[in-house]
Structure formats: C-alpha cells, structure tokens
Amino acid sequence: MIYLHKFFAERYYMTRKSILVALLFATSCFVNSFARDHFGLFLLERAKSLTPTDSIPQFEQMPLGGNTFQAITGEYYTFQIGVMAYDSLSHVHVSFSDLKAKGGLCIPASVMTCFNQEGTDFRGRPFTRDVSIRGGKLQALWVGMDLSDVKAGTYSGSVKFHASGKSKSIPFTV
C-alpha cells in the first residue's frame, strides 16, 4: 500500500512538474514574441474580460480557438484587442480592413470602431482620444462593429495596430 501511494505521489508530482514546465515555456514564448516588437497583441471575445494589469495575461484569458468570433446578424458585436506593452507605446491607433465573405459580401471598415480612441460621449458629441500604454502594462482596447445590415456568412479581414512608429496586423473571422 505504501508503494502504491509513493507511485501515485511521484506520478502526481511529475505531472504537475510537466505542467509547470509547459507554462513556463509558453510564458517565455509569449514574452519573447513581443519583446522584439515592443508589444504583443491578441484578440479576445467579449465574454472574456481582460483586466489591465502589470503582468502577462492569465492563460484562462488567452484565446484558444484562434481569432474566430460568433456574431448574430443585426447585432452590435464587440471584442477586445489585448496589448502587452514591453516598452511604453504612444499614439496608439487601431484601423480595420473590410471583412469579406464568399459571393462578394462585405462588412465595410467604416462600421467598426475602437472605443478607446473614438466614439460618442454621453452628450451625443463625437470625440477622439490619443491613447498611450505604459511599458510593462497589459491594456484592453474595445472594438465594436455594427452588423445591422449584414447578411449571414463567414467574413474575414484584419485589424491593424499602430503605435510608436510600429505596426502589426492580426487576421480575424466573424
């Protein structure tokens, strides 16, 4: 009986050790991927709230299914761009491509907006804002798209992130 207990205890320890090594490796890869570009980006569905923090995102927050989102025709769909800034970023700007589907269907970039940089205030007046992210911080940028006049389909395009003279594009599908 003691032998079995020791056997399972060693297996449990080795499994936890393997998980820890895998998490450390994944963390290292994530950090290295944005260190050379001064920032890391990922898209996150609206149901998973990204809390601004001083550390890399928790693994529960990281997207597992790629950059594919499920939306309903006619809704106003929102999602987040997670930005991990290795160095301070200034003049952050988000732009969008048109999202295209088979049969010539298109969601124009004009129906998408990043609420952190532009929108309408509580008095109904349009506003724009210069966004900056301090180095070592994780920041969520909220994006919305009006799908009220969109036909059902699978649309693909990209979101382009610009900051401090650098840019990076991320493909996504709705």
XYZ file of C-alpha atoms in Angstrom:
174
model
C 0.000 0.000 0.000
C 2.833 2.401 0.796
C 4.454 1.553 -2.543
C 1.240 2.448 -4.441
C 0.938 5.706 -2.527
C 4.548 6.593 -3.390
C 3.961 5.571 -7.021
C 0.923 7.854 -7.386
C 2.609 10.675 -5.461
C 5.603 10.556 -7.843
C 3.279 10.497 -10.879
C 1.290 13.427 -9.471
C 4.495 15.383 -8.835
C 5.847 14.620 -12.321
C 2.539 15.652 -13.928
C 2.484 18.942 -12.013
C 6.155 19.484 -12.853
C 5.397 18.901 -16.563
C 2.529 21.381 -16.431
C 4.749 23.931 -14.728
C 7.486 23.471 -17.339
C 4.901 23.824 -20.137
C 3.505 27.022 -18.574
C 6.989 28.473 -18.158
C 7.795 27.634 -21.779
C 4.527 29.203 -23.011
C 5.180 32.312 -20.914
C 8.701 32.566 -22.301
C 7.430 32.242 -25.885
C 4.764 34.898 -25.298
C 7.232 37.338 -23.748
C 9.866 36.724 -26.452
C 7.287 37.228 -29.211
C 6.508 40.767 -28.113
C 9.916 41.767 -26.738
C 11.414 42.136 -30.215
C 8.367 44.104 -31.443
C 7.984 46.111 -28.200
C 4.402 44.864 -27.831
C 2.307 41.715 -28.110
C -1.253 41.520 -29.442
C -4.083 39.048 -29.215
C -7.821 39.216 -29.868
C -10.278 38.200 -27.182
C -14.012 37.528 -27.380
C -16.319 39.823 -25.432
C -17.324 37.164 -22.900
C -13.771 37.043 -21.526
C -12.971 40.239 -19.720
C -9.352 41.347 -19.916
C -8.312 43.225 -16.803
C -5.487 45.748 -17.237
C -2.555 44.534 -15.196
C 1.195 44.637 -14.728
C 1.748 41.069 -15.895
C 1.142 38.894 -18.923
C -2.450 37.696 -19.331
C -3.603 34.703 -17.350
C -3.849 31.611 -19.504
C -7.641 31.472 -18.998
C -7.803 34.851 -20.731
C -5.762 33.791 -23.747
C -7.714 32.811 -26.871
C -7.630 29.097 -27.644
C -9.805 28.892 -30.742
C -7.887 31.335 -32.891
C -9.303 34.682 -33.921
C -12.766 33.485 -34.905
C -15.838 35.111 -33.358
C -19.510 34.124 -33.452
C -21.924 37.008 -34.044
C -25.602 37.288 -34.908
C -26.820 39.242 -37.941
C -28.249 42.546 -36.799
C -26.361 42.851 -33.513
C -23.698 45.311 -32.429
C -20.765 42.961 -31.826
C -17.844 43.807 -29.532
C -14.471 42.193 -28.866
C -11.142 43.193 -27.349
C -7.596 43.647 -28.542
C -5.202 42.718 -25.750
C -1.984 44.744 -25.901
C 1.002 43.794 -23.754
C 3.441 46.713 -23.927
C 7.064 45.796 -23.346
C 8.092 49.451 -23.780
C 5.834 52.499 -23.456
C 3.643 52.994 -26.520
C 2.344 56.358 -27.667
C -0.049 57.432 -30.411
C -1.832 54.073 -30.314
C -4.230 53.744 -33.237
C -6.352 50.837 -34.453
C -7.603 50.535 -38.042
C -9.582 47.859 -39.834
C -9.774 46.262 -43.252
C -13.096 45.465 -44.881
C -14.284 41.982 -43.879
C -15.061 39.921 -46.968
C -17.087 36.760 -47.500
C -17.846 34.498 -50.451
C -20.236 35.836 -53.031
C -18.940 39.391 -52.820
C -20.417 40.053 -49.367
C -18.590 42.700 -47.349
C -18.637 44.332 -43.925
C -17.079 47.758 -44.531
C -14.352 49.007 -42.193
C -16.491 52.108 -41.609
C -18.878 50.155 -39.329
C -16.013 49.239 -36.937
C -14.591 51.438 -34.218
C -12.155 51.257 -31.297
C -13.944 52.821 -28.316
C -10.649 53.685 -26.618
C -9.742 56.085 -29.431
C -13.069 57.433 -30.707
C -16.789 57.394 -30.190
C -19.715 59.443 -28.939
C -19.802 60.880 -25.417
C -22.804 60.920 -23.068
C -23.993 64.223 -24.580
C -24.033 62.767 -28.095
C -20.898 64.620 -29.238
C -18.200 62.779 -31.172
C -14.772 62.548 -29.529
C -11.282 61.306 -30.345
C -8.596 60.420 -27.851
C -4.835 59.910 -28.055
C -4.155 56.528 -26.439
C -0.862 55.641 -24.735
C 0.133 52.465 -22.884
C 2.859 52.452 -20.241
C 5.639 49.885 -20.585
C 5.071 46.623 -18.733
C 1.280 47.056 -18.794
C -1.497 44.978 -20.299
C -4.270 47.072 -21.884
C -7.603 46.092 -23.401
C -8.769 48.032 -26.458
C -12.505 47.547 -27.039
C -13.749 47.248 -30.607
C -17.336 47.397 -31.839
C -18.913 46.610 -35.183
C -22.441 47.347 -36.339
C -23.836 44.238 -38.037
C -27.360 45.618 -38.541
C -27.274 45.486 -42.364
C -25.081 42.390 -42.710
C -26.163 39.125 -44.327
C -25.236 35.844 -42.624
C -21.881 34.417 -43.675
C -18.269 33.932 -42.706
C -16.365 37.203 -43.064
C -12.588 37.569 -42.845
C -10.377 40.614 -42.553
C -7.801 42.127 -40.246
C -7.270 44.679 -37.538
C -4.105 46.772 -37.744
C -2.456 48.127 -34.615
C -0.161 51.165 -34.898
C 1.917 52.597 -32.035
C 5.183 54.477 -31.624
C 6.028 54.161 -35.322
C 5.476 50.378 -35.407
C 2.520 48.383 -36.681
C 1.223 44.845 -36.654
C -1.790 43.262 -38.357
C -3.934 40.459 -36.929
C -6.349 38.457 -39.143
C -9.762 37.540 -37.741
C -13.040 35.981 -38.831
C -16.640 36.749 -37.849
